[in-house]
Amino acid sequence: MISAIRPATAVVTVRAPAKVNLQLAVGPVRADGYHSLVTVFHAVSLFDDVTVARADKTTLTVTGEDAAAVPTNRSNLAWQAASALAKASGQRGASVRIEIRKRIPVAGGLAGGSADAAATLVACNELWQAGLSASELAELAATLGSDVPFALVGGTAVGRGRGDQLTPALAAGTYHWALAFGHEGLSTGHAYGTLDRLRDARVAAGEQAEPGEPELSHPLMAALRSGDPEKVGPLLTNDLQPAALSLQPSLRRTLTAGREHGALGAIVSGSGPTCAFLARDAARARDIAVALTGAGVCRTVARASGPVPGAVVVRERDRHRDRQPS
Ligand code: C5P
């Protein structure tokens, strides 16, 4: 009898990036409770690694940055990603050991949980040889969270809808960042809720109209095409920033310190509290990071550059060949 040789993978590691939002325009609340968005996602070189292995029972462990703050049960988005992939690929009940090595701070506005979920989707797709296409993975990703589809693709991309409908953005060059991590995390839902309350108060006081549908910043897109960080810096915007600043007023000092030390642009990343500082080049990013550390305006600082790719397999150990009946 002729046997087909099919490679089986025992352990897979996938690396997925953090993101910053170069623009985050938040519109009105939709019928489903989410806000309609136009955002420009940008993946940066700060990565979580997720390793998956075949197991009799699903387990999840977390090491690294903020590990103690991460749930290790079904509420973890990575666990949900594995379950969703098992179901979608007809392997309901398949078990997996998930190990997350975190570098992206938890509840930091950098989509670390989304990166872990995206990495888990790609890793389990490989581990189980499930064969889901990129668009099938993207569809599953959107059911897990608004930022998960972007963590799959990375690069620089425009997100619409609730952030999950992506189109690649034409961006030239490499952008260098200093990232200032806060002492306390911020919940994304809480930041959006605070934005709604701030807006309602301003509308009631006659200071502002009801929010309209958000629009893409064409000046920002042109600046990104030019590849010139001097042009991009002043065009960075985040509608969630007032909410993050109202929840953590000390972030004003962090932003001011970065600007004073030469950042071309200074914004709260997503729902915060991480502050992202765009630098002219890698050396200036290092200078800003050193200055922020010296100023004592944040818990810790990292440097990163972007754009970088989304979730990719980085290592496969114990790869061997199984004999399968034809
Ligand atoms: O999609 P995700 O689970 O990451 O969203 C977390 C929370 O952020 C949502 O429960 C919602 O409160 C808020 N959100 C929103 N509008 C979006 C994205 C997120 O209101 N477009």
mmCIF file of C-alpha atoms and ligand atoms in Angstrom:
data_model
loop_
_atom_site.group_PDB
_atom_site.id
_atom_site.type_symbol
_atom_site.label_atom_id
_atom_site.label_comp_id
_atom_site.label_asym_id
_atom_site.label_seq_id
_atom_site.Cartn_x
_atom_site.Cartn_y
_atom_site.Cartn_z
ATOM 1 C CA MET A 1 0.000 0.000 0.000
ATOM 2 C CA ILE A 2 1.271 3.476 -0.821
ATOM 3 C CA SER A 3 1.304 5.884 2.132
ATOM 4 C CA ALA A 4 1.046 9.643 1.829
ATOM 5 C CA ILE A 5 3.683 11.451 3.851
ATOM 6 C CA ARG A 6 2.206 14.459 5.650
ATOM 7 C CA PRO A 7 4.361 16.668 7.856
ATOM 8 C CA ALA A 8 3.074 16.999 11.410
ATOM 9 C CA THR A 9 4.144 19.852 13.615
ATOM 10 C CA ALA A 10 4.466 19.321 17.348
ATOM 11 C CA VAL A 11 5.321 22.865 18.441
ATOM 12 C CA VAL A 12 4.797 26.180 16.666
ATOM 13 C CA THR A 13 5.861 29.679 17.733
ATOM 14 C CA VAL A 14 4.308 32.766 16.194
ATOM 15 C CA ARG A 15 5.382 36.354 16.800
ATOM 16 C CA ALA A 16 2.852 39.188 16.567
ATOM 17 C CA PRO A 17 3.398 42.953 16.832
ATOM 18 C CA ALA A 18 1.997 45.792 18.900
ATOM 19 C CA LYS A 19 0.271 48.640 17.070
ATOM 20 C CA VAL A 20 -0.020 52.363 17.433
ATOM 21 C CA ASN A 21 -2.853 54.332 15.824
ATOM 22 C CA LEU A 22 -1.486 57.152 13.678
ATOM 23 C CA GLN A 23 -5.037 58.446 13.365
ATOM 24 C CA LEU A 24 -7.958 57.336 15.518
ATOM 25 C CA ALA A 25 -11.160 59.115 14.501
ATOM 26 C CA VAL A 26 -14.112 58.000 16.603
ATOM 27 C CA GLY A 27 -17.643 58.524 15.317
ATOM 28 C CA PRO A 28 -21.015 57.905 16.909
ATOM 29 C CA VAL A 29 -22.077 54.766 18.759
ATOM 30 C CA ARG A 30 -23.541 52.157 16.399
ATOM 31 C CA ALA A 31 -26.579 49.974 16.995
ATOM 32 C CA ASP A 32 -24.295 47.156 18.205
ATOM 33 C CA GLY A 33 -22.744 49.390 20.890
ATOM 34 C CA TYR A 34 -19.397 49.816 19.120
ATOM 35 C CA HIS A 35 -18.223 53.161 17.796
ATOM 36 C CA SER A 36 -17.739 53.639 14.076
ATOM 37 C CA LEU A 37 -14.082 54.316 13.447
ATOM 38 C CA VAL A 38 -11.618 55.425 10.868
ATOM 39 C CA THR A 39 -8.154 54.570 12.057
ATOM 40 C CA VAL A 40 -4.669 54.232 10.631
ATOM 41 C CA PHE A 41 -3.010 51.234 12.255
ATOM 42 C CA HIS A 42 0.774 50.955 12.281
ATOM 43 C CA ALA A 43 2.515 47.783 13.493
ATOM 44 C CA VAL A 44 5.707 48.374 15.493
ATOM 45 C CA SER A 45 8.632 46.152 16.475
ATOM 46 C CA LEU A 46 7.467 45.280 19.956
ATOM 47 C CA PHE A 47 6.355 41.658 19.870
ATOM 48 C CA ASP A 48 4.637 38.968 21.899
ATOM 49 C CA ASP A 49 5.513 35.344 21.092
ATOM 50 C CA VAL A 50 2.926 32.608 21.336
ATOM 51 C CA THR A 51 3.984 28.957 21.338
ATOM 52 C CA VAL A 52 1.401 26.225 20.913
ATOM 53 C CA ALA A 53 1.842 22.474 21.303
ATOM 54 C CA ARG A 54 -0.409 19.466 21.112
ATOM 55 C CA ALA A 55 -1.800 18.496 24.537
ATOM 56 C CA ASP A 56 -4.505 16.363 26.174
ATOM 57 C CA LYS A 57 -6.042 19.380 27.838
ATOM 58 C CA THR A 58 -5.983 23.086 26.958
ATOM 59 C CA THR A 59 -3.734 25.133 29.246
ATOM 60 C CA LEU A 60 -2.336 28.648 29.036
ATOM 61 C CA THR A 61 0.736 30.136 30.697
ATOM 62 C CA VAL A 62 2.085 33.665 30.496
ATOM 63 C CA THR A 63 5.592 34.950 31.149
ATOM 64 C CA GLY A 64 7.253 38.345 30.728
ATOM 65 C CA GLU A 65 5.905 41.912 30.885
ATOM 66 C CA ASP A 66 2.861 42.215 33.210
ATOM 67 C CA ALA A 67 2.425 38.407 33.195
ATOM 68 C CA ALA A 68 0.592 38.395 36.523
ATOM 69 C CA ALA A 69 -2.102 40.695 35.106
ATOM 70 C CA VAL A 70 -3.044 38.304 32.304
ATOM 71 C CA PRO A 71 -5.837 35.751 32.825
ATOM 72 C CA THR A 72 -4.814 32.153 32.170
ATOM 73 C CA ASN A 73 -8.295 30.757 31.607
ATOM 74 C CA ARG A 74 -10.978 30.836 28.919
ATOM 75 C CA SER A 75 -11.348 34.616 29.307
ATOM 76 C CA ASN A 76 -7.943 35.053 27.652
ATOM 77 C CA LEU A 77 -8.403 36.072 24.013
ATOM 78 C CA ALA A 78 -5.686 33.607 22.960
ATOM 79 C CA TRP A 79 -7.622 30.708 24.501
ATOM 80 C CA GLN A 80 -10.762 31.941 22.701
ATOM 81 C CA ALA A 81 -8.775 32.136 19.462
ATOM 82 C CA ALA A 82 -7.698 28.482 19.799
ATOM 83 C CA SER A 83 -11.302 27.407 20.511
ATOM 84 C CA ALA A 84 -12.635 29.433 17.572
ATOM 85 C CA LEU A 85 -10.061 27.933 15.211
ATOM 86 C CA ALA A 86 -10.758 24.397 16.451
ATOM 87 C CA LYS A 87 -14.468 24.901 15.812
ATOM 88 C CA ALA A 88 -14.011 26.560 12.427
ATOM 89 C CA SER A 89 -11.677 23.811 11.210
ATOM 90 C CA GLY A 90 -13.920 20.972 12.336
ATOM 91 C CA GLN A 91 -11.705 19.922 15.246
ATOM 92 C CA ARG A 92 -14.162 20.854 17.994
ATOM 93 C CA GLY A 93 -12.678 19.986 21.370
ATOM 94 C CA ALA A 94 -9.061 19.863 20.145
ATOM 95 C CA SER A 95 -6.709 20.729 23.009
ATOM 96 C CA VAL A 96 -3.576 22.793 22.941
ATOM 97 C CA ARG A 97 -0.907 24.056 25.322
ATOM 98 C CA ILE A 98 -0.538 27.820 24.851
ATOM 99 C CA GLU A 99 2.500 29.697 26.153
ATOM 100 C CA ILE A 100 2.536 33.480 25.788
ATOM 101 C CA ARG A 101 5.775 35.404 26.160
ATOM 102 C CA LYS A 102 4.722 39.012 26.688
ATOM 103 C CA ARG A 103 6.670 42.121 25.863
ATOM 104 C CA ILE A 104 3.654 44.265 24.968
ATOM 105 C CA PRO A 105 2.222 45.826 28.138
ATOM 106 C CA VAL A 106 -1.232 44.669 29.237
ATOM 107 C CA ALA A 107 -4.130 47.170 28.825
ATOM 108 C CA GLY A 108 -1.618 49.591 27.310
ATOM 109 C CA GLY A 109 -3.435 50.736 24.160
ATOM 110 C CA LEU A 110 -1.013 48.734 22.017
ATOM 111 C CA ALA A 111 -3.383 45.820 21.246
ATOM 112 C CA GLY A 112 -1.252 43.245 23.051
ATOM 113 C CA GLY A 113 -4.192 40.911 23.723
ATOM 114 C CA SER A 114 -5.177 41.180 20.063
ATOM 115 C CA ALA A 115 -1.598 40.326 19.031
ATOM 116 C CA ASP A 116 -1.750 37.205 21.219
ATOM 117 C CA ALA A 117 -5.076 36.188 19.694
ATOM 118 C CA ALA A 118 -3.801 36.700 16.139
ATOM 119 C CA ALA A 119 -0.620 34.764 16.924
ATOM 120 C CA THR A 120 -2.663 31.902 18.381
ATOM 121 C CA LEU A 121 -4.862 31.722 15.269
ATOM 122 C CA VAL A 122 -1.826 31.471 12.987
ATOM 123 C CA ALA A 123 -0.034 29.030 15.313
ATOM 124 C CA CYS A 124 -2.988 26.648 15.696
ATOM 125 C CA ASN A 125 -3.712 26.815 11.969
ATOM 126 C CA GLU A 126 -0.160 25.530 11.475
ATOM 127 C CA LEU A 127 -0.140 23.079 14.411
ATOM 128 C CA TRP A 128 -3.348 21.384 13.318
ATOM 129 C CA GLN A 129 -2.582 21.777 9.602
ATOM 130 C CA ALA A 130 -6.076 23.265 9.495
ATOM 131 C CA GLY A 131 -5.517 25.022 6.184
ATOM 132 C CA LEU A 132 -7.630 28.116 6.807
ATOM 133 C CA SER A 133 -6.924 30.861 4.258
ATOM 134 C CA ALA A 134 -5.838 34.380 5.201
ATOM 135 C CA SER A 135 -9.358 35.685 4.620
ATOM 136 C CA GLU A 136 -10.896 32.895 6.725
ATOM 137 C CA LEU A 137 -8.455 33.725 9.540
ATOM 138 C CA ALA A 138 -9.354 37.423 9.204
ATOM 139 C CA GLU A 139 -13.052 36.604 9.522
ATOM 140 C CA LEU A 140 -12.421 34.588 12.694
ATOM 141 C CA ALA A 141 -10.148 37.347 13.997
ATOM 142 C CA ALA A 142 -12.932 39.929 13.720
ATOM 143 C CA THR A 143 -15.169 37.796 15.957
ATOM 144 C CA LEU A 144 -12.483 37.931 18.669
ATOM 145 C CA GLY A 145 -11.889 41.706 18.773
ATOM 146 C CA SER A 146 -11.761 44.863 16.685
ATOM 147 C CA ASP A 147 -7.933 44.988 16.522
ATOM 148 C CA VAL A 148 -7.269 41.282 15.922
ATOM 149 C CA PRO A 149 -7.567 41.364 12.083
ATOM 150 C CA PHE A 150 -4.870 44.056 11.929
ATOM 151 C CA ALA A 151 -2.503 42.033 14.141
ATOM 152 C CA LEU A 152 -2.705 39.280 11.501
ATOM 153 C CA VAL A 153 -1.563 41.512 8.642
ATOM 154 C CA GLY A 154 0.536 44.250 10.285
ATOM 155 C CA GLY A 155 2.212 46.943 8.194
ATOM 156 C CA THR A 156 0.280 50.186 7.951
ATOM 157 C CA ALA A 157 -3.432 49.910 7.209
ATOM 158 C CA VAL A 158 -6.647 51.879 7.350
ATOM 159 C CA GLY A 159 -9.316 50.339 9.595
ATOM 160 C CA ARG A 160 -12.980 51.149 9.175
ATOM 161 C CA GLY A 161 -16.205 49.814 10.674
ATOM 162 C CA ARG A 162 -15.265 49.073 14.271
ATOM 163 C CA GLY A 163 -11.636 48.902 13.157
ATOM 164 C CA ASP A 164 -11.860 45.424 11.661
ATOM 165 C CA GLN A 165 -12.358 46.311 7.972
ATOM 166 C CA LEU A 166 -8.860 46.817 6.653
ATOM 167 C CA THR A 167 -7.261 48.277 3.560
ATOM 168 C CA PRO A 168 -3.468 48.479 3.255
ATOM 169 C CA ALA A 169 -2.099 52.029 3.351
ATOM 170 C CA LEU A 170 0.672 53.215 1.071
ATOM 171 C CA ALA A 171 3.418 54.232 3.462
ATOM 172 C CA ALA A 172 7.062 54.795 2.608
ATOM 173 C CA GLY A 173 10.029 54.631 4.932
ATOM 174 C CA THR A 174 10.598 53.484 8.475
ATOM 175 C CA TYR A 175 9.300 55.355 11.508
ATOM 176 C CA HIS A 176 11.141 55.353 14.826
ATOM 177 C CA TRP A 177 9.253 55.519 18.096
ATOM 178 C CA ALA A 178 9.835 55.901 21.792
ATOM 179 C CA LEU A 179 7.008 54.284 23.757
ATOM 180 C CA ALA A 180 6.335 55.333 27.352
ATOM 181 C CA PHE A 181 4.445 52.695 29.364
ATOM 182 C CA GLY A 182 2.154 53.853 32.184
ATOM 183 C CA HIS A 183 1.978 52.618 35.765
ATOM 184 C CA GLU A 184 -1.683 51.527 35.530
ATOM 185 C CA GLY A 185 -3.479 49.968 32.549
ATOM 186 C CA LEU A 186 -6.598 51.461 30.964
ATOM 187 C CA SER A 187 -9.578 49.418 29.829
ATOM 188 C CA THR A 188 -10.543 50.053 26.208
ATOM 189 C CA GLY A 189 -14.259 49.943 27.006
ATOM 190 C CA HIS A 190 -13.769 52.409 29.865
ATOM 191 C CA ALA A 191 -11.885 54.832 27.596
ATOM 192 C CA TYR A 192 -14.693 54.752 24.984
ATOM 193 C CA GLY A 193 -17.332 55.188 27.717
ATOM 194 C CA THR A 194 -15.435 58.198 29.088
ATOM 195 C CA LEU A 195 -15.208 59.713 25.598
ATOM 196 C CA ASP A 196 -19.007 59.373 25.267
ATOM 197 C CA ARG A 197 -19.553 61.127 28.601
ATOM 198 C CA LEU A 198 -17.139 63.946 27.725
ATOM 199 C CA ARG A 199 -18.845 64.405 24.355
ATOM 200 C CA ASP A 200 -22.355 64.304 25.845
ATOM 201 C CA ALA A 201 -21.382 67.038 28.331
ATOM 202 C CA ARG A 202 -19.955 69.253 25.571
ATOM 203 C CA VAL A 203 -22.997 68.697 23.345
ATOM 204 C CA ALA A 204 -25.336 69.519 26.264
ATOM 205 C CA ALA A 205 -23.331 72.711 26.962
ATOM 206 C CA GLY A 206 -23.632 73.720 23.295
ATOM 207 C CA GLU A 207 -19.835 73.565 22.899
ATOM 208 C CA GLN A 208 -19.831 70.909 20.217
ATOM 209 C CA ALA A 209 -22.186 69.230 17.744
ATOM 210 C CA GLU A 210 -23.072 65.528 17.925
ATOM 211 C CA PRO A 211 -20.154 63.540 16.472
ATOM 212 C CA GLY A 212 -20.464 62.877 12.736
ATOM 213 C CA GLU A 213 -19.141 59.915 10.772
ATOM 214 C CA PRO A 214 -15.350 59.798 11.071
ATOM 215 C CA GLU A 215 -13.173 60.652 8.081
ATOM 216 C CA LEU A 216 -9.743 59.561 6.984
ATOM 217 C CA SER A 217 -7.059 62.267 7.227
ATOM 218 C CA HIS A 218 -5.832 62.733 3.664
ATOM 219 C CA PRO A 219 -2.955 65.012 4.780
ATOM 220 C CA LEU A 220 -1.727 62.146 7.002
ATOM 221 C CA MET A 221 -1.968 59.656 4.139
ATOM 222 C CA ALA A 222 0.022 62.014 1.871
ATOM 223 C CA ALA A 223 2.638 62.475 4.604
ATOM 224 C CA LEU A 224 2.932 58.686 4.999
ATOM 225 C CA ARG A 225 3.443 58.296 1.252
ATOM 226 C CA SER A 226 6.256 60.869 1.425
ATOM 227 C CA GLY A 227 8.048 58.767 4.067
ATOM 228 C CA ASP A 228 9.002 61.933 5.953
ATOM 229 C CA PRO A 229 8.499 61.690 9.739
ATOM 230 C CA GLU A 230 8.734 65.500 9.995
ATOM 231 C CA LYS A 231 5.517 65.673 7.965
ATOM 232 C CA VAL A 232 3.814 62.754 9.735
ATOM 233 C CA GLY A 233 4.544 63.914 13.319
ATOM 234 C CA PRO A 234 2.243 66.959 13.498
ATOM 235 C CA LEU A 235 -0.600 65.024 11.807
ATOM 236 C CA LEU A 236 -0.902 62.256 14.420
ATOM 237 C CA THR A 237 -4.352 62.438 16.051
ATOM 238 C CA ASN A 238 -6.335 60.381 18.519
ATOM 239 C CA ASP A 239 -9.960 61.162 19.447
ATOM 240 C CA LEU A 240 -9.618 58.880 22.487
ATOM 241 C CA GLN A 241 -6.795 60.988 23.900
ATOM 242 C CA PRO A 242 -9.043 63.397 25.888
ATOM 243 C CA ALA A 243 -10.678 60.358 27.528
ATOM 244 C CA ALA A 244 -7.316 58.796 28.402
ATOM 245 C CA LEU A 245 -6.094 62.145 29.795
ATOM 246 C CA SER A 246 -9.211 62.565 31.871
ATOM 247 C CA LEU A 247 -8.739 59.048 33.318
ATOM 248 C CA GLN A 248 -4.996 59.522 33.865
ATOM 249 C CA PRO A 249 -4.214 63.279 34.020
ATOM 250 C CA SER A 250 -0.493 62.585 34.622
ATOM 251 C CA LEU A 251 -0.208 61.530 30.943
ATOM 252 C CA ARG A 252 -0.183 65.251 30.051
ATOM 253 C CA ARG A 253 3.227 65.530 31.695
ATOM 254 C CA THR A 254 4.460 62.495 29.787
ATOM 255 C CA LEU A 255 3.345 63.963 26.446
ATOM 256 C CA THR A 256 4.849 67.353 27.264
ATOM 257 C CA ALA A 257 8.170 65.798 28.297
ATOM 258 C CA GLY A 258 8.416 63.910 24.993
ATOM 259 C CA ARG A 259 7.650 67.036 22.957
ATOM 260 C CA GLU A 260 10.213 69.035 24.910
ATOM 261 C CA HIS A 261 12.825 66.434 24.100
ATOM 262 C CA GLY A 262 12.349 66.657 20.375
ATOM 263 C CA ALA A 263 9.478 64.299 19.488
ATOM 264 C CA LEU A 264 8.008 65.206 16.090
ATOM 265 C CA GLY A 265 4.626 63.970 17.279
ATOM 266 C CA ALA A 266 3.342 62.882 20.695
ATOM 267 C CA ILE A 267 0.104 60.960 21.181
ATOM 268 C CA VAL A 268 -1.605 58.547 23.502
ATOM 269 C CA SER A 269 -1.640 55.186 21.712
ATOM 270 C CA GLY A 270 -5.201 53.918 21.150
ATOM 271 C CA SER A 271 -7.077 53.891 24.461
ATOM 272 C CA GLY A 272 -3.820 54.458 26.381
ATOM 273 C CA PRO A 273 -2.067 54.819 28.681
ATOM 274 C CA THR A 274 1.024 54.149 26.516
ATOM 275 C CA CYS A 275 2.295 57.383 24.950
ATOM 276 C CA ALA A 276 3.947 57.131 21.533
ATOM 277 C CA PHE A 277 6.607 59.621 20.430
ATOM 278 C CA LEU A 278 7.657 59.813 16.805
ATOM 279 C CA ALA A 279 11.357 60.597 16.321
ATOM 280 C CA ARG A 280 13.349 61.841 13.336
ATOM 281 C CA ASP A 281 15.535 58.709 13.368
ATOM 282 C CA ALA A 282 16.647 55.810 15.568
ATOM 283 C CA ALA A 283 19.224 57.925 17.437
ATOM 284 C CA ARG A 284 16.613 60.575 18.292
ATOM 285 C CA ALA A 285 14.209 57.863 19.457
ATOM 286 C CA ARG A 286 16.916 56.668 21.848
ATOM 287 C CA ASP A 287 17.501 60.227 23.103
ATOM 288 C CA ILE A 288 13.783 60.714 23.733
ATOM 289 C CA ALA A 289 13.573 57.360 25.535
ATOM 290 C CA VAL A 290 16.525 58.285 27.768
ATOM 291 C CA ALA A 291 15.019 61.725 28.497
ATOM 292 C CA LEU A 292 11.617 60.254 29.387
ATOM 293 C CA THR A 293 13.259 57.775 31.735
ATOM 294 C CA GLY A 294 15.247 60.599 33.361
ATOM 295 C CA ALA A 295 12.135 62.767 33.723
ATOM 296 C CA GLY A 296 10.382 60.015 35.693
ATOM 297 C CA VAL A 297 7.129 60.498 33.755
ATOM 298 C CA CYS A 298 6.389 56.831 33.060
ATOM 299 C CA ARG A 299 6.952 53.315 34.380
ATOM 300 C CA THR A 300 9.324 52.250 31.659
ATOM 301 C CA VAL A 301 10.266 53.100 28.076
ATOM 302 C CA ALA A 302 10.782 51.010 24.936
ATOM 303 C CA ARG A 303 11.990 51.865 21.467
ATOM 304 C CA ALA A 304 10.369 50.427 18.368
ATOM 305 C CA SER A 305 10.189 51.014 14.650
ATOM 306 C CA GLY A 306 7.489 50.410 12.093
ATOM 307 C CA PRO A 307 5.958 49.239 9.947
ATOM 308 C CA VAL A 308 6.604 45.545 10.648
ATOM 309 C CA PRO A 309 4.671 42.479 9.422
ATOM 310 C CA GLY A 310 1.768 40.918 11.293
ATOM 311 C CA ALA A 311 1.700 37.484 12.945
ATOM 312 C CA VAL A 312 4.349 35.161 11.467
ATOM 313 C CA VAL A 313 5.694 31.727 12.354
ATOM 314 C CA VAL A 314 9.179 32.157 13.778
ATOM 315 C CA ARG A 315 10.189 28.741 14.923
ATOM 316 C CA GLU A 316 9.065 25.178 14.581
ATOM 317 C CA ARG A 317 10.702 22.634 16.804
ATOM 318 C CA ASP A 318 10.198 18.896 16.792
ATOM 319 C CA ARG A 319 8.951 18.969 13.238
ATOM 320 C CA HIS A 320 8.777 15.413 12.039
ATOM 321 C CA ARG A 321 7.057 13.313 9.413
ATOM 322 C CA ASP A 322 4.063 11.158 10.216
ATOM 323 C CA ARG A 323 2.934 8.305 8.029
ATOM 324 C CA GLN A 324 -0.745 8.751 7.229
ATOM 325 C CA PRO A 325 -2.822 6.099 5.458
ATOM 326 C CA SER A 326 -3.623 7.170 1.918
HETATM 327 O O1 C5P B 1 -13.389 44.894 20.000
HETATM 328 P P1 C5P B 1 -12.771 44.919 21.345
HETATM 329 O O2 C5P B 1 -13.213 43.760 22.197
HETATM 330 O O3 C5P B 1 -11.295 45.083 21.350
HETATM 331 O O4 C5P B 1 -13.335 46.225 22.050
HETATM 332 C C1 C5P B 1 -13.229 46.453 23.438
HETATM 333 C C2 C5P B 1 -14.238 47.505 23.840
HETATM 334 O O5 C5P B 1 -13.886 48.770 23.251
HETATM 335 C C3 C5P B 1 -15.644 47.237 23.361
HETATM 336 O O6 C5P B 1 -16.353 46.445 24.286
HETATM 337 C C4 C5P B 1 -16.241 48.628 23.271
HETATM 338 O O7 C5P B 1 -16.618 49.082 24.553
HETATM 339 C C5 C5P B 1 -15.054 49.477 22.840
HETATM 340 N N1 C5P B 1 -14.999 49.696 21.384
HETATM 341 C C6 C5P B 1 -15.914 50.573 20.812
HETATM 342 N N2 C5P B 1 -15.876 50.792 19.468
HETATM 343 C C7 C5P B 1 -14.936 50.192 18.688
HETATM 344 C C8 C5P B 1 -13.988 49.316 19.256
HETATM 345 C C9 C5P B 1 -14.035 49.083 20.606
HETATM 346 O O8 C5P B 1 -16.774 51.136 21.499
HETATM 347 N N3 C5P B 1 -14.926 50.461 17.397
#
